[in-house]
mmCIF file of C-alpha atoms and ligand atoms in Angstrom:
data_model
loop_
_atom_site.group_PDB
_atom_site.id
_atom_site.type_symbol
_atom_site.label_atom_id
_atom_site.label_comp_id
_atom_site.label_asym_id
_atom_site.label_seq_id
_atom_site.Cartn_x
_atom_site.Cartn_y
_atom_site.Cartn_z
ATOM 1 C CA MET A 1 -14.933 2.073 10.946
ATOM 2 C CA ARG A 2 -16.094 -1.444 9.670
ATOM 3 C CA LEU A 3 -14.480 -4.756 9.370
ATOM 4 C CA LEU A 4 -14.465 -7.794 7.461
ATOM 5 C CA ILE A 5 -13.486 -10.687 8.934
ATOM 6 C CA VAL A 6 -12.983 -14.381 7.308
ATOM 7 C CA GLU A 7 -12.250 -17.294 8.937
ATOM 8 C CA ASP A 8 -13.876 -20.572 8.098
ATOM 9 C CA GLU A 9 -12.201 -21.698 12.094
ATOM 10 C CA PRO A 10 -16.051 -21.364 13.466
ATOM 11 C CA ASP A 11 -14.361 -20.310 17.514
ATOM 12 C CA LEU A 12 -11.748 -18.139 15.883
ATOM 13 C CA LEU A 13 -13.913 -16.275 14.242
ATOM 14 C CA ARG A 14 -16.463 -15.802 16.927
ATOM 15 C CA SER A 15 -13.567 -14.763 19.469
ATOM 16 C CA LEU A 16 -12.440 -12.050 17.160
ATOM 17 C CA ALA A 17 -15.623 -11.013 16.357
ATOM 18 C CA ARG A 18 -16.482 -10.462 19.585
ATOM 19 C CA ALA A 19 -13.129 -9.012 20.542
ATOM 20 C CA LEU A 20 -13.079 -6.554 17.306
ATOM 21 C CA ARG A 21 -16.657 -5.347 18.558
ATOM 22 C CA GLU A 22 -15.619 -4.775 22.028
ATOM 23 C CA GLU A 23 -12.991 -2.409 20.460
ATOM 24 C CA GLY A 24 -16.434 -0.785 19.155
ATOM 25 C CA TYR A 25 -15.676 -1.714 15.163
ATOM 26 C CA ALA A 26 -18.708 -2.378 13.165
ATOM 27 C CA VAL A 27 -18.003 -6.751 12.468
ATOM 28 C CA ASP A 28 -19.477 -8.441 9.595
ATOM 29 C CA THR A 29 -17.884 -11.848 9.258
ATOM 30 C CA ALA A 30 -18.089 -14.668 6.020
ATOM 31 C CA GLU A 31 -17.034 -18.052 6.445
ATOM 32 C CA ASP A 32 -15.579 -18.951 3.132
ATOM 33 C CA GLY A 33 -12.715 -17.215 0.382
ATOM 34 C CA GLU A 34 -16.729 -17.160 -2.134
ATOM 35 C CA ASP A 35 -18.698 -15.104 0.335
ATOM 36 C CA GLY A 36 -15.917 -13.614 1.413
ATOM 37 C CA LEU A 37 -15.050 -11.968 -1.969
ATOM 38 C CA TYR A 38 -18.695 -10.807 -2.662
ATOM 39 C CA LYS A 39 -18.345 -9.203 0.768
ATOM 40 C CA ALA A 40 -15.668 -7.166 0.292
ATOM 41 C CA THR A 41 -16.390 -6.431 -3.658
ATOM 42 C CA SER A 42 -20.114 -5.019 -2.279
ATOM 43 C CA THR A 43 -19.233 -2.892 1.020
ATOM 44 C CA GLY A 44 -16.749 -0.322 1.436
ATOM 45 C CA TYR A 45 -14.997 -2.085 4.232
ATOM 46 C CA ASP A 46 -12.200 -0.287 6.485
ATOM 47 C CA ALA A 47 -10.375 -3.200 6.876
ATOM 48 C CA ILE A 48 -10.203 -6.952 6.110
ATOM 49 C CA VAL A 49 -8.884 -9.633 8.295
ATOM 50 C CA LEU A 50 -7.740 -12.215 5.783
ATOM 51 C CA ASP A 51 -7.591 -16.082 6.536
ATOM 52 C CA GLY A 52 -5.140 -17.824 3.985
ATOM 53 C CA MET A 53 -6.942 -21.299 4.129
ATOM 54 C CA LEU A 54 -10.234 -21.443 3.587
ATOM 55 C CA PRO A 55 -13.020 -23.133 1.856
ATOM 56 C CA ILE A 56 -14.633 -22.708 -1.839
ATOM 57 C CA MET A 57 -12.029 -20.121 -2.272
ATOM 58 C CA ASP A 58 -8.943 -19.429 -0.378
ATOM 59 C CA GLY A 59 -7.313 -16.193 1.042
ATOM 60 C CA TRP A 60 -4.886 -15.570 -2.263
ATOM 61 C CA ALA A 61 -7.286 -16.105 -4.590
ATOM 62 C CA LEU A 62 -9.696 -14.108 -2.760
ATOM 63 C CA LEU A 63 -7.216 -11.122 -2.567
ATOM 64 C CA LYS A 64 -5.903 -11.248 -6.089
ATOM 65 C CA GLU A 65 -9.789 -10.769 -6.598
ATOM 66 C CA LEU A 66 -10.240 -8.042 -4.719
ATOM 67 C CA ARG A 67 -7.532 -5.808 -5.747
ATOM 68 C CA LYS A 68 -8.672 -6.123 -9.501
ATOM 69 C CA THR A 69 -11.119 -3.290 -7.580
ATOM 70 C CA LYS A 70 -10.400 -2.452 -4.561
ATOM 71 C CA GLN A 71 -7.772 -0.935 -2.550
ATOM 72 C CA THR A 72 -9.501 -2.109 0.842
ATOM 73 C CA PRO A 73 -6.294 -2.613 3.528
ATOM 74 C CA VAL A 74 -5.880 -6.417 4.237
ATOM 75 C CA LEU A 75 -4.412 -8.373 7.215
ATOM 76 C CA MET A 76 -3.511 -11.378 6.409
ATOM 77 C CA LEU A 77 -3.901 -14.455 9.028
ATOM 78 C CA THR A 78 -0.952 -16.913 8.159
ATOM 79 C CA ALA A 79 0.404 -20.712 9.922
ATOM 80 C CA ARG A 80 3.482 -20.179 11.329
ATOM 81 C CA ASP A 81 5.721 -22.813 9.525
ATOM 82 C CA ARG A 82 4.620 -21.204 5.893
ATOM 83 C CA SER A 83 6.823 -18.230 5.051
ATOM 84 C CA ALA A 84 6.356 -18.558 1.307
ATOM 85 C CA ASP A 85 2.548 -17.636 1.950
ATOM 86 C CA ARG A 86 3.082 -14.891 3.627
ATOM 87 C CA VAL A 87 5.840 -13.419 1.099
ATOM 88 C CA ARG A 88 2.944 -14.198 -1.559
ATOM 89 C CA GLY A 89 0.732 -12.769 0.130
ATOM 90 C CA LEU A 90 2.390 -9.423 -0.100
ATOM 91 C CA ASP A 91 3.673 -10.015 -3.545
ATOM 92 C CA ILE A 92 -0.410 -9.834 -4.356
ATOM 93 C CA GLY A 93 -1.159 -6.942 -1.590
ATOM 94 C CA ALA A 94 -1.340 -8.012 1.969
ATOM 95 C CA ASP A 95 -0.878 -5.291 3.779
ATOM 96 C CA ASP A 96 0.287 -6.898 6.542
ATOM 97 C CA TYR A 97 -0.051 -9.948 8.302
ATOM 98 C CA VAL A 98 0.033 -11.838 11.482
ATOM 99 C CA VAL A 99 0.942 -15.738 12.154
ATOM 100 C CA LYS A 100 -1.296 -17.700 14.194
ATOM 101 C CA PRO A 101 -1.758 -18.431 17.176
ATOM 102 C CA PHE A 102 -1.420 -14.393 16.796
ATOM 103 C CA ASP A 103 -1.563 -12.328 20.220
ATOM 104 C CA LEU A 104 -4.455 -10.324 20.255
ATOM 105 C CA ALA A 105 -2.983 -6.589 20.910
ATOM 106 C CA GLU A 106 -0.600 -7.371 18.144
ATOM 107 C CA LEU A 107 -3.326 -7.644 15.340
ATOM 108 C CA LEU A 108 -5.263 -4.697 16.895
ATOM 109 C CA ALA A 109 -2.075 -2.913 16.427
ATOM 110 C CA ARG A 110 -1.317 -4.045 13.459
ATOM 111 C CA LEU A 111 -5.313 -3.321 12.584
ATOM 112 C CA ARG A 112 -5.083 0.328 13.382
ATOM 113 C CA ALA A 113 -1.892 0.859 11.416
ATOM 114 C CA ILE A 114 -3.243 -0.744 7.908
ATOM 115 C CA ILE A 115 -6.579 1.597 8.761
ATOM 116 C CA ARG A 116 -4.346 4.440 9.469
ATOM 117 C CA ARG A 117 -1.946 4.109 6.329
ATOM 118 C CA GLY A 118 -5.500 3.476 3.992
ATOM 119 C CA SER A 119 -6.525 6.479 5.015
ATOM 120 C CA LYS A 120 -2.701 8.594 4.596
ATOM 121 C CA GLN A 121 -2.788 9.330 8.031
ATOM 122 C CA SER A 122 0.603 8.988 9.855
ATOM 123 C CA SER A 123 0.544 9.611 13.007
ATOM 124 C CA ALA A 124 -1.681 7.618 16.031
ATOM 125 C CA LYS A 125 -2.561 11.482 16.725
ATOM 126 C CA ILE A 126 -5.228 13.708 14.967
ATOM 127 C CA LYS A 127 -5.691 16.799 16.365
ATOM 128 C CA ILE A 128 -8.404 19.107 15.025
ATOM 129 C CA ASN A 129 -8.695 22.710 16.747
ATOM 130 C CA ALA A 130 -9.213 22.029 20.976
ATOM 131 C CA VAL A 131 -10.217 18.117 20.195
ATOM 132 C CA GLU A 132 -7.090 15.921 20.401
ATOM 133 C CA ILE A 133 -7.964 12.059 18.891
ATOM 134 C CA ASN A 134 -5.532 9.322 19.967
ATOM 135 C CA THR A 135 -6.286 6.071 17.810
ATOM 136 C CA ALA A 136 -3.949 4.120 19.135
ATOM 137 C CA SER A 137 -4.888 4.196 22.574
ATOM 138 C CA ARG A 138 -8.651 5.596 21.407
ATOM 139 C CA VAL A 139 -8.330 8.694 24.059
ATOM 140 C CA ILE A 140 -10.273 12.145 23.084
ATOM 141 C CA LEU A 141 -9.058 14.745 24.883
ATOM 142 C CA LEU A 142 -10.934 19.034 24.734
ATOM 143 C CA ALA A 143 -8.782 21.419 25.542
ATOM 144 C CA GLY A 144 -6.743 18.605 27.004
ATOM 145 C CA GLU A 145 -9.086 16.843 29.113
ATOM 146 C CA GLU A 146 -10.317 13.631 28.437
ATOM 147 C CA VAL A 147 -14.222 13.841 27.245
ATOM 148 C CA ILE A 148 -15.764 10.385 27.730
ATOM 149 C CA LEU A 149 -17.230 8.698 24.254
ATOM 150 C CA THR A 150 -19.624 5.312 23.520
ATOM 151 C CA ALA A 151 -17.811 3.072 20.590
ATOM 152 C CA ARG A 152 -20.036 4.641 18.347
ATOM 153 C CA GLU A 153 -19.365 7.921 19.441
ATOM 154 C CA TYR A 154 -15.571 7.265 18.897
ATOM 155 C CA SER A 155 -15.933 5.373 15.776
ATOM 156 C CA LEU A 156 -17.915 8.455 14.613
ATOM 157 C CA VAL A 157 -15.547 10.881 15.670
ATOM 158 C CA GLU A 158 -12.313 8.507 14.062
ATOM 159 C CA TYR A 159 -14.328 8.186 10.804
ATOM 160 C CA LEU A 160 -14.390 11.782 10.506
ATOM 161 C CA ALA A 161 -11.336 12.819 11.592
ATOM 162 C CA LEU A 162 -9.915 10.180 9.798
ATOM 163 C CA HIS A 163 -11.361 11.805 6.359
ATOM 164 C CA ARG A 164 -11.081 15.040 7.887
ATOM 165 C CA GLY A 165 -12.100 18.158 4.994
ATOM 166 C CA GLU A 166 -13.937 15.964 3.105
ATOM 167 C CA LEU A 167 -18.028 16.217 3.121
ATOM 168 C CA VAL A 168 -19.007 12.685 4.355
ATOM 169 C CA THR A 169 -22.144 11.540 3.643
ATOM 170 C CA ARG A 170 -24.951 10.304 5.453
ATOM 171 C CA THR A 171 -24.469 6.578 3.691
ATOM 172 C CA VAL A 172 -20.721 6.543 3.625
ATOM 173 C CA LEU A 173 -20.846 6.743 7.742
ATOM 174 C CA TYR A 174 -24.096 4.586 7.598
ATOM 175 C CA GLU A 175 -21.572 1.867 5.703
ATOM 176 C CA HIS A 176 -18.315 2.587 7.858
ATOM 177 C CA LEU A 177 -20.504 2.493 11.843
ATOM 178 C CA PHE A 178 -23.118 0.025 11.111
ATOM 179 C CA ASP A 179 -22.554 -3.760 10.580
ATOM 180 C CA GLU A 180 -24.753 -6.176 9.013
ATOM 181 C CA ASN A 181 -26.441 -7.507 11.856
ATOM 182 C CA ASP A 182 -26.709 -4.257 13.483
ATOM 183 C CA SER A 183 -30.786 -3.379 15.069
ATOM 184 C CA SER A 184 -32.288 -0.095 13.607
ATOM 185 C CA LEU A 185 -32.170 1.277 17.480
ATOM 186 C CA SER A 186 -28.219 1.730 17.370
ATOM 187 C CA ASN A 187 -28.768 3.072 13.617
ATOM 188 C CA LEU A 188 -29.707 5.965 14.992
ATOM 189 C CA LEU A 189 -27.292 8.248 13.186
ATOM 190 C CA ASP A 190 -28.745 12.065 14.183
ATOM 191 C CA VAL A 191 -29.259 10.673 18.302
ATOM 192 C CA HIS A 192 -24.420 10.053 17.874
ATOM 193 C CA ILE A 193 -24.056 13.061 16.019
ATOM 194 C CA SER A 194 -25.728 15.205 18.552
ATOM 195 C CA ASN A 195 -24.390 13.208 21.460
ATOM 196 C CA VAL A 196 -20.790 13.871 20.161
ATOM 197 C CA ARG A 197 -21.589 18.076 19.419
ATOM 198 C CA LYS A 198 -22.521 17.595 23.849
ATOM 199 C CA LYS A 199 -19.302 16.142 23.987
ATOM 200 C CA LEU A 200 -17.020 18.546 21.782
ATOM 201 C CA GLY A 201 -19.213 20.991 20.931
ATOM 202 C CA HIS A 202 -21.866 21.919 17.688
ATOM 203 C CA GLU A 203 -19.635 23.174 15.369
ATOM 204 C CA PHE A 204 -16.975 20.368 16.008
ATOM 205 C CA ILE A 205 -19.336 18.804 13.255
ATOM 206 C CA THR A 206 -20.566 20.725 10.486
ATOM 207 C CA THR A 207 -23.627 19.530 8.377
ATOM 208 C CA ARG A 208 -23.567 20.155 4.883
ATOM 209 C CA ARG A 209 -27.724 19.981 4.766
ATOM 210 C CA GLY A 210 -28.993 17.077 2.322
ATOM 211 C CA HIS A 211 -25.340 15.957 2.025
ATOM 212 C CA GLY A 212 -23.598 15.258 4.969
ATOM 213 C CA TYR A 213 -21.003 15.680 7.184
ATOM 214 C CA SER A 214 -17.963 16.927 7.924
ATOM 215 C CA ILE A 215 -14.861 18.282 10.268
ATOM 216 C CA GLY A 216 -11.943 20.203 10.447
ATOM 217 C CA ALA A 217 -13.129 21.419 7.076
HETATM 218 CA CA1 CA B 1 -8.587 -21.312 7.881
#
């Protein structure tokens, strides 16, 4: 899962990006509305964390522009005393909001929920044959036994599971698993695929040669 954070407070941006990367998300950042809009429209993010008050272009203007072309799930960050701003955000097309200063666990839960809704998955648990993926606790069971995956491997499985039955191309996987700062070493998609197969069974991920991958087809 790849996220964009648009936030102009450097400390908050840094700590939020770090926390989200620790959760296994690929994270891009923007510090003003213009750069945020450029990235949001040119990349297929799984969700965007969008501050309201931003330099150059504010979060509401960004969201309004974005919604002309993209339905990327958006979680807005708003100030405690500005309920009119929250209403405006929801009216323009924000999927949810958290009030600053927010509780990190709540922000993470709300993010997972809007990503799930974006992929039309209503339950936190996805079952594909003997594999059960809990997207809330990020635990994967194989025949009832927990399997330990790296954050990257988990993201790969979760992305394919949220798009089960669909053909997911390598280009799309690259876009959703790796952020703008990832080194070429972490980008070894084949290695991650191979490791997931070792842990969850070779047949768990189907290769459609020359096209991409799918699971649960
Ligand atoms: Ca701000």
